[in-house]
Short mmCIF file of C-alpha atoms in Angstrom, two decimals:
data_model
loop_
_atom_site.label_atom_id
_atom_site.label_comp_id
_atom_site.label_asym_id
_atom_site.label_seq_id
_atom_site.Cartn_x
_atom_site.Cartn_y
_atom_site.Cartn_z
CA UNK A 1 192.95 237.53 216.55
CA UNK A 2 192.77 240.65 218.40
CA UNK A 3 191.37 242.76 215.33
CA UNK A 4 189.70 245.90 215.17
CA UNK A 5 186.73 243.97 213.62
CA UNK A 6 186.23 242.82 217.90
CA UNK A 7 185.02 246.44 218.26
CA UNK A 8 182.70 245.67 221.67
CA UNK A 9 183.93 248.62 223.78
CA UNK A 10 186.19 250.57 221.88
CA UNK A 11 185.74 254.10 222.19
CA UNK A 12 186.09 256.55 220.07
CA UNK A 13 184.52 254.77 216.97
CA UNK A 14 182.56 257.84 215.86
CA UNK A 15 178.62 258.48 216.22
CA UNK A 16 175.75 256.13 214.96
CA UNK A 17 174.50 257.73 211.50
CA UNK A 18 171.19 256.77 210.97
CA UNK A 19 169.79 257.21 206.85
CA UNK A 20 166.16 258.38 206.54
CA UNK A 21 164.82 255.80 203.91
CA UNK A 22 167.17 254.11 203.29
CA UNK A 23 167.80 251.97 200.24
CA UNK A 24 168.43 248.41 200.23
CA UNK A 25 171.62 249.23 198.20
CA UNK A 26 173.47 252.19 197.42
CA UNK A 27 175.21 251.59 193.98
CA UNK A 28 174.97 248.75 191.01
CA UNK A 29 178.37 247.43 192.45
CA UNK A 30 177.03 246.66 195.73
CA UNK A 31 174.16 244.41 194.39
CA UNK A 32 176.90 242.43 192.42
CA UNK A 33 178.98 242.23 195.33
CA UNK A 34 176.02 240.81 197.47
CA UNK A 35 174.81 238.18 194.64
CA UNK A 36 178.83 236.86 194.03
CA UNK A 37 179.36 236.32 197.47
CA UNK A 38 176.34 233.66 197.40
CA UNK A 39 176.89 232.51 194.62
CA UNK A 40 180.84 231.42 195.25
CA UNK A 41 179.25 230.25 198.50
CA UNK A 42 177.03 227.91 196.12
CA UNK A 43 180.77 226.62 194.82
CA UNK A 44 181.88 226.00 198.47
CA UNK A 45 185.34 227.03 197.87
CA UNK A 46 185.01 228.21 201.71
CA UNK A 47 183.12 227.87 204.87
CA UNK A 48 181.51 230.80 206.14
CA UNK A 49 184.22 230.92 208.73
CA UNK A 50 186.93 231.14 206.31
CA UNK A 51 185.28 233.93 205.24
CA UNK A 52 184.55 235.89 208.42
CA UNK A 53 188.58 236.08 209.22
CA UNK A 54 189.12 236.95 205.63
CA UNK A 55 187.60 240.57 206.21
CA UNK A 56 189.35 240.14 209.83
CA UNK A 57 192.48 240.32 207.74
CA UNK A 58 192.59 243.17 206.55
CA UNK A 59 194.58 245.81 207.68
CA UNK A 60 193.39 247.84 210.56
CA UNK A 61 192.81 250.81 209.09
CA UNK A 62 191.66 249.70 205.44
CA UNK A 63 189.07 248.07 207.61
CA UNK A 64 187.98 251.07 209.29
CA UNK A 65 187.85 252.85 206.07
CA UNK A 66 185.83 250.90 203.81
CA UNK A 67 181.91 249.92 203.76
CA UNK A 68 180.21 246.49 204.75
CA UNK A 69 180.36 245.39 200.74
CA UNK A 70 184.13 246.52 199.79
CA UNK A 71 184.96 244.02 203.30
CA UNK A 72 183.16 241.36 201.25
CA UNK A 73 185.03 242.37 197.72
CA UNK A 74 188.12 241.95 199.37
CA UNK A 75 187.42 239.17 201.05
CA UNK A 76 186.48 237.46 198.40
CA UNK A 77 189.31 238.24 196.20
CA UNK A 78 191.45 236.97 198.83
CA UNK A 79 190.11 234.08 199.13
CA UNK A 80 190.24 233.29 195.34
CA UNK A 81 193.62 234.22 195.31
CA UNK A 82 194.22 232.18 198.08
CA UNK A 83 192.50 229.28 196.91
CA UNK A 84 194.30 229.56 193.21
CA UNK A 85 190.90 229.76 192.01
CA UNK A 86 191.62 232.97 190.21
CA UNK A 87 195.55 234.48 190.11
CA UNK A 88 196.25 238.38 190.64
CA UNK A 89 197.49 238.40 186.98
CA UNK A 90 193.94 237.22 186.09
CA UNK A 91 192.47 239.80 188.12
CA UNK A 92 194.66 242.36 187.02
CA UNK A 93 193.71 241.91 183.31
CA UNK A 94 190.15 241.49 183.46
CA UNK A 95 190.36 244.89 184.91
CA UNK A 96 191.35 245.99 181.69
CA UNK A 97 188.98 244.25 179.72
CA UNK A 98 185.12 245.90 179.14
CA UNK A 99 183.56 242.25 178.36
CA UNK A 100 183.83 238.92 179.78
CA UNK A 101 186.04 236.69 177.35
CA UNK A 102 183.23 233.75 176.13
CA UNK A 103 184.80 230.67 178.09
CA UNK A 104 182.64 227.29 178.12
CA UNK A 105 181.16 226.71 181.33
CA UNK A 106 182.75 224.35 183.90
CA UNK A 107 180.97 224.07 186.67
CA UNK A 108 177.44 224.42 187.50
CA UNK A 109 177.16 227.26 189.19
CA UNK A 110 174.02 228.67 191.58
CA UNK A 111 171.11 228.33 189.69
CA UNK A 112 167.61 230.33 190.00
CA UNK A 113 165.96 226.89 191.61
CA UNK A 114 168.97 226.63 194.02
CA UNK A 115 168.18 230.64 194.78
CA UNK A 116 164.48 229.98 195.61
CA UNK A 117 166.18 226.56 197.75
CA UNK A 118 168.08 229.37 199.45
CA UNK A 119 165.45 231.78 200.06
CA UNK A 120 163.39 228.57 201.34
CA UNK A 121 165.55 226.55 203.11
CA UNK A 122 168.75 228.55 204.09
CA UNK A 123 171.79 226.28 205.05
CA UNK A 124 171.02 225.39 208.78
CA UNK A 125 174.52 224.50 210.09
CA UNK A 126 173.23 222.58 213.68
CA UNK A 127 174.94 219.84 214.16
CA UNK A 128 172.45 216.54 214.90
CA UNK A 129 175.38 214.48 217.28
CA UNK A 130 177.80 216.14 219.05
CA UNK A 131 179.50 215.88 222.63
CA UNK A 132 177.69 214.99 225.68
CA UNK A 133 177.16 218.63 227.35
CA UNK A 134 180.27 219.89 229.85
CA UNK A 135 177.54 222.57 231.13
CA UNK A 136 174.27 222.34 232.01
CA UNK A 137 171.44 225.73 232.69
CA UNK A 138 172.30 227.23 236.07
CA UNK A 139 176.27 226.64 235.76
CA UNK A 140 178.55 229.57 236.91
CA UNK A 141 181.27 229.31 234.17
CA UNK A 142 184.31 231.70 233.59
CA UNK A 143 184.64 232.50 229.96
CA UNK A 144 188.49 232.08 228.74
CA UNK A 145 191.35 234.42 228.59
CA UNK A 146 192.27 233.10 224.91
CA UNK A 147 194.06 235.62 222.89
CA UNK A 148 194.63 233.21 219.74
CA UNK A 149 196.67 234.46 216.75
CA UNK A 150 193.98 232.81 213.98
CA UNK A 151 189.59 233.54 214.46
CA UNK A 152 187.77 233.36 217.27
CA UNK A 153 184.20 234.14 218.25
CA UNK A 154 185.02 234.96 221.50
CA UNK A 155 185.04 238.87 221.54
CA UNK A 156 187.79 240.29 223.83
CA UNK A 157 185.25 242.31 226.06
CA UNK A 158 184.11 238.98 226.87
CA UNK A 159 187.19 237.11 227.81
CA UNK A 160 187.66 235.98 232.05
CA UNK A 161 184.43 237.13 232.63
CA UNK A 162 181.90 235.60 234.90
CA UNK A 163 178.79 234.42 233.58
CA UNK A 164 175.91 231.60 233.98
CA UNK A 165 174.73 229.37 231.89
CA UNK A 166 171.09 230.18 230.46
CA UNK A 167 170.61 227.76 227.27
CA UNK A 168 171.90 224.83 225.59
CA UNK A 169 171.65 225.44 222.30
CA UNK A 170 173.51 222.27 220.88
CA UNK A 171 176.17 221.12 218.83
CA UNK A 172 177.63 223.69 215.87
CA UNK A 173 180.65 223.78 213.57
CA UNK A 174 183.10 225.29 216.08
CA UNK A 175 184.91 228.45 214.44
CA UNK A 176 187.52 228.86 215.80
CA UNK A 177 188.59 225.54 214.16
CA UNK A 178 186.79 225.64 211.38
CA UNK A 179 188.59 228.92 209.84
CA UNK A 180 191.73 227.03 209.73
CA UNK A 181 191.02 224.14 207.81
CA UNK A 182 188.99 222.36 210.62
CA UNK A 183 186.24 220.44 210.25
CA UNK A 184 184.90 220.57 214.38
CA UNK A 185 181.80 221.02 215.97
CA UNK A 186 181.09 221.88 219.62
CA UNK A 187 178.38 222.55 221.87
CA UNK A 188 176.91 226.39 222.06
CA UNK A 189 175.62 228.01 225.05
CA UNK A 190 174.11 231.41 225.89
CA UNK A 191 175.92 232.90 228.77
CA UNK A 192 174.87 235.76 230.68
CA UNK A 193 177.44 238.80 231.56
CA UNK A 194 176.33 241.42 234.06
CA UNK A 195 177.31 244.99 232.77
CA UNK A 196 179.29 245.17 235.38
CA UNK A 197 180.98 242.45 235.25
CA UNK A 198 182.33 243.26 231.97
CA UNK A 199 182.53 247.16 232.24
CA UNK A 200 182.80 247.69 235.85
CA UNK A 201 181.36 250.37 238.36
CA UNK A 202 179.52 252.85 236.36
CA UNK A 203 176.71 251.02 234.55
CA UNK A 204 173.58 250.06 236.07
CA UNK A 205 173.35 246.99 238.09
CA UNK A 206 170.36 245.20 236.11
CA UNK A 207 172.10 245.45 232.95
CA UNK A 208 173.19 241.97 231.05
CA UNK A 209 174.83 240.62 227.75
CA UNK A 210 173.38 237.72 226.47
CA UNK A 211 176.25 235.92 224.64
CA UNK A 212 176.73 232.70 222.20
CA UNK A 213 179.89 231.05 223.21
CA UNK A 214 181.45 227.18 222.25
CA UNK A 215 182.15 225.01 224.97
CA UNK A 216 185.60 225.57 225.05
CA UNK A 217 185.83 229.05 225.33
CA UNK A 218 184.32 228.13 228.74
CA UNK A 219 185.44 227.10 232.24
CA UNK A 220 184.11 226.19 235.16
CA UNK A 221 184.33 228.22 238.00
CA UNK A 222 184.40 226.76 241.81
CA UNK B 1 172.45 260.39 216.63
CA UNK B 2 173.05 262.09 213.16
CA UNK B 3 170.13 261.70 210.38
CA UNK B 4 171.33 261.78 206.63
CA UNK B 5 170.17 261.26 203.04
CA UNK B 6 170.61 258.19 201.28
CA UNK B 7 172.47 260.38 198.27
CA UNK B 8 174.77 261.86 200.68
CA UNK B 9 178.67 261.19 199.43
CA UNK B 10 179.26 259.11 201.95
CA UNK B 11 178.46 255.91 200.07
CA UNK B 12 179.88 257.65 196.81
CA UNK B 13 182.48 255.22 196.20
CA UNK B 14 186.14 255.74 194.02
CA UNK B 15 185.61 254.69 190.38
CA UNK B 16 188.01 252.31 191.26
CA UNK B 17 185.44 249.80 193.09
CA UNK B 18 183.33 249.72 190.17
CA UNK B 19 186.02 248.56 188.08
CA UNK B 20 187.39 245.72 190.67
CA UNK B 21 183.98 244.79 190.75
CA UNK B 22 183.08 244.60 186.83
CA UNK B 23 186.74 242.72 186.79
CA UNK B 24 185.92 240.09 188.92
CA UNK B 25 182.31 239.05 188.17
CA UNK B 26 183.69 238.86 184.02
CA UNK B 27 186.29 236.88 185.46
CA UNK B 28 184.07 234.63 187.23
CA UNK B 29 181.50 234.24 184.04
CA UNK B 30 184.70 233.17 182.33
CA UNK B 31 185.30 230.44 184.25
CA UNK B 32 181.96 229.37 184.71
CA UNK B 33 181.52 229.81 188.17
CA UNK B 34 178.43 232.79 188.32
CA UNK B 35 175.18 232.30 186.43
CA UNK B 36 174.16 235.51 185.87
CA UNK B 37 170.26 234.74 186.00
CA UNK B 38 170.47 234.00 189.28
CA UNK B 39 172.56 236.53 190.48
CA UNK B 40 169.67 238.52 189.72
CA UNK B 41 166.99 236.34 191.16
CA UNK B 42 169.18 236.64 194.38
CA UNK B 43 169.01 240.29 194.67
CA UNK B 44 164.93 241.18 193.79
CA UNK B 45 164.51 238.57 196.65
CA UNK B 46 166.78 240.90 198.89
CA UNK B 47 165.99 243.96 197.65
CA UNK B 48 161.70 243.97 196.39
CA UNK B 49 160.16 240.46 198.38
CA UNK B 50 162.12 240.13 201.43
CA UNK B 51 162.33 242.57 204.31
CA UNK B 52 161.43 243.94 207.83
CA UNK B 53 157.20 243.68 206.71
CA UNK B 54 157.61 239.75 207.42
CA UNK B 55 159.11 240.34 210.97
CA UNK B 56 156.33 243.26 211.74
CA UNK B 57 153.53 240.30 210.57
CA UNK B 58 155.17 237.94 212.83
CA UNK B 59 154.97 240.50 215.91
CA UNK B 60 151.59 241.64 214.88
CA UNK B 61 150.74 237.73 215.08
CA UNK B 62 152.37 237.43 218.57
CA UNK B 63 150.43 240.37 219.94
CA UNK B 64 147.16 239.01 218.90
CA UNK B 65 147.21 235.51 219.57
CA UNK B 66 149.32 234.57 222.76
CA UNK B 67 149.09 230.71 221.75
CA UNK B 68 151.31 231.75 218.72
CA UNK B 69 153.43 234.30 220.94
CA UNK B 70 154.05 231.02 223.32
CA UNK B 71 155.12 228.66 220.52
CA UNK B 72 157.55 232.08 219.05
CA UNK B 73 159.27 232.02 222.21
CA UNK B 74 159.40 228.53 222.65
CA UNK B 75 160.87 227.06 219.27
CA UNK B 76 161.10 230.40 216.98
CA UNK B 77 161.85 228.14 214.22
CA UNK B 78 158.84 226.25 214.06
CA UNK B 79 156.73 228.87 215.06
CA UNK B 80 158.30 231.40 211.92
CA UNK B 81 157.72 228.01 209.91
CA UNK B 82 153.59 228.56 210.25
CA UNK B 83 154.10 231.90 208.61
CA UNK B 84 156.31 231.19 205.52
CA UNK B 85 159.46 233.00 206.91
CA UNK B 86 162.56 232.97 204.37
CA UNK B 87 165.07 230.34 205.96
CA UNK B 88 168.20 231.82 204.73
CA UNK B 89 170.39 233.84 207.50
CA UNK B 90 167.42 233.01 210.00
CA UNK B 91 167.70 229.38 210.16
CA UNK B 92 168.32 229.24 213.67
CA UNK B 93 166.23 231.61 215.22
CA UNK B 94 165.30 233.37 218.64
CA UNK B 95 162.12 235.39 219.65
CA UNK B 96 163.09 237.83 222.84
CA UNK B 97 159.96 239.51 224.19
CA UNK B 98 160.33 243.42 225.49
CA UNK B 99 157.98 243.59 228.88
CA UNK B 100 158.04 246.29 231.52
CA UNK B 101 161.14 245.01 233.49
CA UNK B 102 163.26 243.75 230.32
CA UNK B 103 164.05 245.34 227.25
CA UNK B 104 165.85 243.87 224.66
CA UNK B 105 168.72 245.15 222.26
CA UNK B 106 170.48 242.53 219.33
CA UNK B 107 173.78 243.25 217.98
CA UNK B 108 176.86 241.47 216.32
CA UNK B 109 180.14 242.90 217.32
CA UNK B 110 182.51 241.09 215.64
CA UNK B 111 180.69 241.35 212.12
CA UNK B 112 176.74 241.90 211.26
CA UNK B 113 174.62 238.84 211.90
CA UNK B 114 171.41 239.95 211.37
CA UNK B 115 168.03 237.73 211.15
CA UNK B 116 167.59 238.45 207.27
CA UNK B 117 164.73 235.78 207.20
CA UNK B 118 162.72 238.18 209.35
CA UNK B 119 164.43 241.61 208.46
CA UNK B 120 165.49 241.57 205.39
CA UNK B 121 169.41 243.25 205.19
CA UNK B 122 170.33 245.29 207.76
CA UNK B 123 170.79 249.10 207.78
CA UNK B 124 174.41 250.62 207.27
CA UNK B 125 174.47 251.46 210.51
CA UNK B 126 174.27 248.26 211.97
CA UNK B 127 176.98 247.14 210.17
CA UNK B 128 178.77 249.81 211.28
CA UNK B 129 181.52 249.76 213.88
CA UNK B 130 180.07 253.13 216.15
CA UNK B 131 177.44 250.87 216.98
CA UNK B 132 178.80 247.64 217.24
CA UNK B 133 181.57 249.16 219.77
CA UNK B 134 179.27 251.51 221.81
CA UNK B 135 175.73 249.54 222.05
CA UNK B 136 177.48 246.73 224.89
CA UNK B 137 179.21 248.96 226.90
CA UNK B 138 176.62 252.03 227.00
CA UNK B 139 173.22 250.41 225.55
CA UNK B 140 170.96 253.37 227.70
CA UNK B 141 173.20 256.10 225.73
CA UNK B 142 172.45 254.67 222.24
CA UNK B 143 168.78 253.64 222.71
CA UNK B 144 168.78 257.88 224.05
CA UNK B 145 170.03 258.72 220.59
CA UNK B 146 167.17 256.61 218.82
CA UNK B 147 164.86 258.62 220.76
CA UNK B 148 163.65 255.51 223.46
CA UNK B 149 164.77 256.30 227.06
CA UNK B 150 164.80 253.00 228.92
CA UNK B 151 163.29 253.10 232.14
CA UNK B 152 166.13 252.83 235.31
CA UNK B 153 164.28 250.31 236.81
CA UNK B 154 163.92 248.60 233.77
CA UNK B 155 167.18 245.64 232.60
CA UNK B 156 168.67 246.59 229.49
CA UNK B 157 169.31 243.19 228.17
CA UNK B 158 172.02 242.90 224.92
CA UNK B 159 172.12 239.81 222.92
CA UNK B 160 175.86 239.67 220.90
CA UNK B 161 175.11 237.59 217.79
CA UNK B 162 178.65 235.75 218.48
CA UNK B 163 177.16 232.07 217.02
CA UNK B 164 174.66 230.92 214.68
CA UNK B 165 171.76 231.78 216.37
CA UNK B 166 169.39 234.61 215.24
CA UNK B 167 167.40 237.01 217.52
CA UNK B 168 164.83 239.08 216.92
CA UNK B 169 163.10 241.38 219.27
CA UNK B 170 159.14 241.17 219.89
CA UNK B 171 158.79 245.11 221.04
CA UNK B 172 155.43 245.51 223.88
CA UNK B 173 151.99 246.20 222.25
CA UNK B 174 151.46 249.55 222.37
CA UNK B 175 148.72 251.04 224.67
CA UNK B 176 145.53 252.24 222.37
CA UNK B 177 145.35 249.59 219.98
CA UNK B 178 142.58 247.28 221.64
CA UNK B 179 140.83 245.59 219.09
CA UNK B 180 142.81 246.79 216.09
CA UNK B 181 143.21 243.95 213.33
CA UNK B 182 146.90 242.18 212.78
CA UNK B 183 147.41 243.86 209.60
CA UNK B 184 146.91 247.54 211.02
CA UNK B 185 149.10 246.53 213.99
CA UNK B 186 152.23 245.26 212.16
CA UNK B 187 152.12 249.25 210.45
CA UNK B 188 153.55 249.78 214.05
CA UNK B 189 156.38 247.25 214.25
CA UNK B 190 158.58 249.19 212.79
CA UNK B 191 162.88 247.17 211.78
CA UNK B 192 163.98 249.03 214.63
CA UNK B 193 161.87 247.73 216.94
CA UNK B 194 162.32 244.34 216.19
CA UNK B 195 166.40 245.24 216.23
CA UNK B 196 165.59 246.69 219.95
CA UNK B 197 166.76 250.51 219.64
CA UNK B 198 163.09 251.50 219.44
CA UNK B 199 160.25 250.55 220.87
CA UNK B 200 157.16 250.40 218.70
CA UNK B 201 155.04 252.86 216.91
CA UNK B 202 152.36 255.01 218.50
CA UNK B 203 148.78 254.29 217.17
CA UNK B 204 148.89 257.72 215.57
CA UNK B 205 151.62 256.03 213.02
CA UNK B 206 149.18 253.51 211.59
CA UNK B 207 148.17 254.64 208.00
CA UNK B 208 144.49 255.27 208.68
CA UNK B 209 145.08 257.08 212.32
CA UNK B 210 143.87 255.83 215.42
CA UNK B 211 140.14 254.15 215.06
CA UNK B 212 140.11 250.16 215.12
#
């Protein structure tokens, strides 16, 4: 979707505000945010792309006025809702109650040994088999126009540009798929953009992006 | 490029959040989905163990011992493996080396990928869309602002963090630090430089000044 989230080249954004020491958190809520959003990723009620176009989903300008952690809080609650894995009733009352209700547990839920498993292992989402390789190091490719209703990793700065291959970095779940109830995995390259390719005259001439793209948000070019 | 406290209102948020928040972690202790425990567990790791010190060890390591800096840019994963590198948002990682013709910039535009393995979580602004929108299309403006002015001759070279892969930037050695041990060198790699809006420290920055 053509969200403001794809915010490669948009002017007018605002300046870069830099803290001086700045903490890993700002507030109690954020930590709790941070820690639920792992540990409902432990549940695997969603993919991580699921997630991603969850915060793209938000309304313009609720996205532009909220922080990194209220994008995840209502992401989350979205996809809760959306998953009938809590109802806006439920929420709704618990936001009148001080103290959790004592319910018996049903489900095990991330644990400290699958934290440290976390912290150790991560979830490394490569796929082992995959497609044979359209593209191979050295190809001149033309990145797609796509301008798809649903998610795609394809930012629209990037979109019918020309670029060259420069790695193969093998098979991954493909996102623009995946989001949507998919369950696809294609082939990643890094393609390089001139500056000026993308931006036009005006930039200097040596300047690149690098850029991780799926196979088919690719083309061949003659 | 503004500068401000950490207290500053900015992050202040409405009431209101804390609330929504409160609300839904009770809701999900109800149902059994959230063990408290390791909630916490989750955040000391993010927020006391696991941060941009383990990336500055791993550049410190590259500038001392080019076999290492070889096998870094050739499988980062394997290499970061040696070291005891957290896995988890740095799973699939790249090394990109800074050298007098290239210099190297990481960003995600569409969200905030970010090699947390290496890093720890990233600063607000990263996260933040006057960055994300401004450092593709006018890199030698922004890298102005952070106080490095990248030489004209010199590529400016941005990586977009569209996929699953995870870059970090190993800044150039800087010039005075001949024979100076790994651990006084990584007191130079500062998170910045490893994000690529900075380049490393000057020897004058190490904690015990300039002598080996």
């Amino acid at each position: 979707m053509n969200g403001v989230h794809d915010c490669g080249g948009i002017d007018g954004l605002g300046g870069i505000v830099a803290e001086s020491a700045e903490p890993v958190f700002h507030a109690e809520w954020e930590r709790r945010v941070f820690a639920l959003l792992w540990a409902l990723g432990f549940n695997g009620f969603w993919n991580l792309d699921e997630f991603r176009h969850a915060i793209e989903r938000m309304p313009a300008t609720e996205y532009l006025r909220t922080t990194y952690y209220e994008h995840w809080l209502h992401a989350m609650e979205t996809l809760l809702m959306e998953k009938h894995i809590v109802s806006a009733a439920e929420l709704a009352a618990a936001r009148g109650r001080e103290k959790p209700r004592s319910l018996p547990n049903s489900r095990a839920p991330m644990d400290v040994t699958a934290v440290t498993n976390l912290i150790a292992k991560g979830f490394p989402s490569k796929v082992a088999d995959g497609p044979a390789a359209a593209f191979k190091v050295g190809d001149r490719v033309r990145t797609r126009n796509i301008n798809p209703a649903g998610h795609t990793r394809l930012p629209r700065y990037a979109r019918g540009r020309q670029g060259v291959i420069e790695r193969d970095y093998g098979v991954f779940p493909f996102p623009d798929k995946n989001a949507h109830g998919g369950s696809a995995a294609e082939r990643v390259y890094l393609v390089c953009l001139s500056a000026e390719e993308i931006w036009g005259p005006g930039v200097s001439s040596l300047d690149t992006v690098r850029i991780d793209l799926w196979e088919p948000h690719l083309e061949m070019r003659g | 490029m503004d500068h401000h406290d950490s207290d500053d209102d900015h992050h202040a948020p409405p009431e209101d959040i804390v609330v929504r928040v409160k609300a839904l972690e009770n809701l999900l202790l109800e149902k059994g989905l959230i063990d408290l425990e390791a909630m916490d567990a989750l955040i000391d790791q993010y927020e006391h163990k696991i941060g941009p010190h383990i990336g500055a060890r791993i550049v410190a390591r590259a500038w001392v011992d080019s076999s290492f800096k070889q096998r870094l840019l050739a499988d980062a994963d394997a290499a970061l493996g040696e070291l005891g590198a957290p896995k988890n948002q740095g799973e699939h990682m790249v090394a990109l080396e800074n050298t007098s013709s290239v210099h190297n910039v990481v960003v995600c535009t569409l969200c905030s990928c970010y090699p947390w393995g290496v890093l720890g979580l990233p600063p607000v602004w990263y996260k933040s869309v006057p960055y994300r929108s401004r450092i593709v299309k006018d890199p030698r403006d922004v890298l102005r602002e952070f106080g490095f002015v990248a030489d004209a001759n010199k590529e400016v070279r941005v990586w977009d963090s569209t996929a699953e892969l995870r870059y970090m930037v190993i800044p150039m050695r800087p010039a005075g630090t001949d024979g100076w041990t790994e651990e006084k060198l990584a007191q130079l790699v500062s998170r910045d430089s490893m994000i690529g809006v900075s380049e490393a420290l000057p020897p004058s920055r190490a904690a015990d000044g300039a002598a080996p």
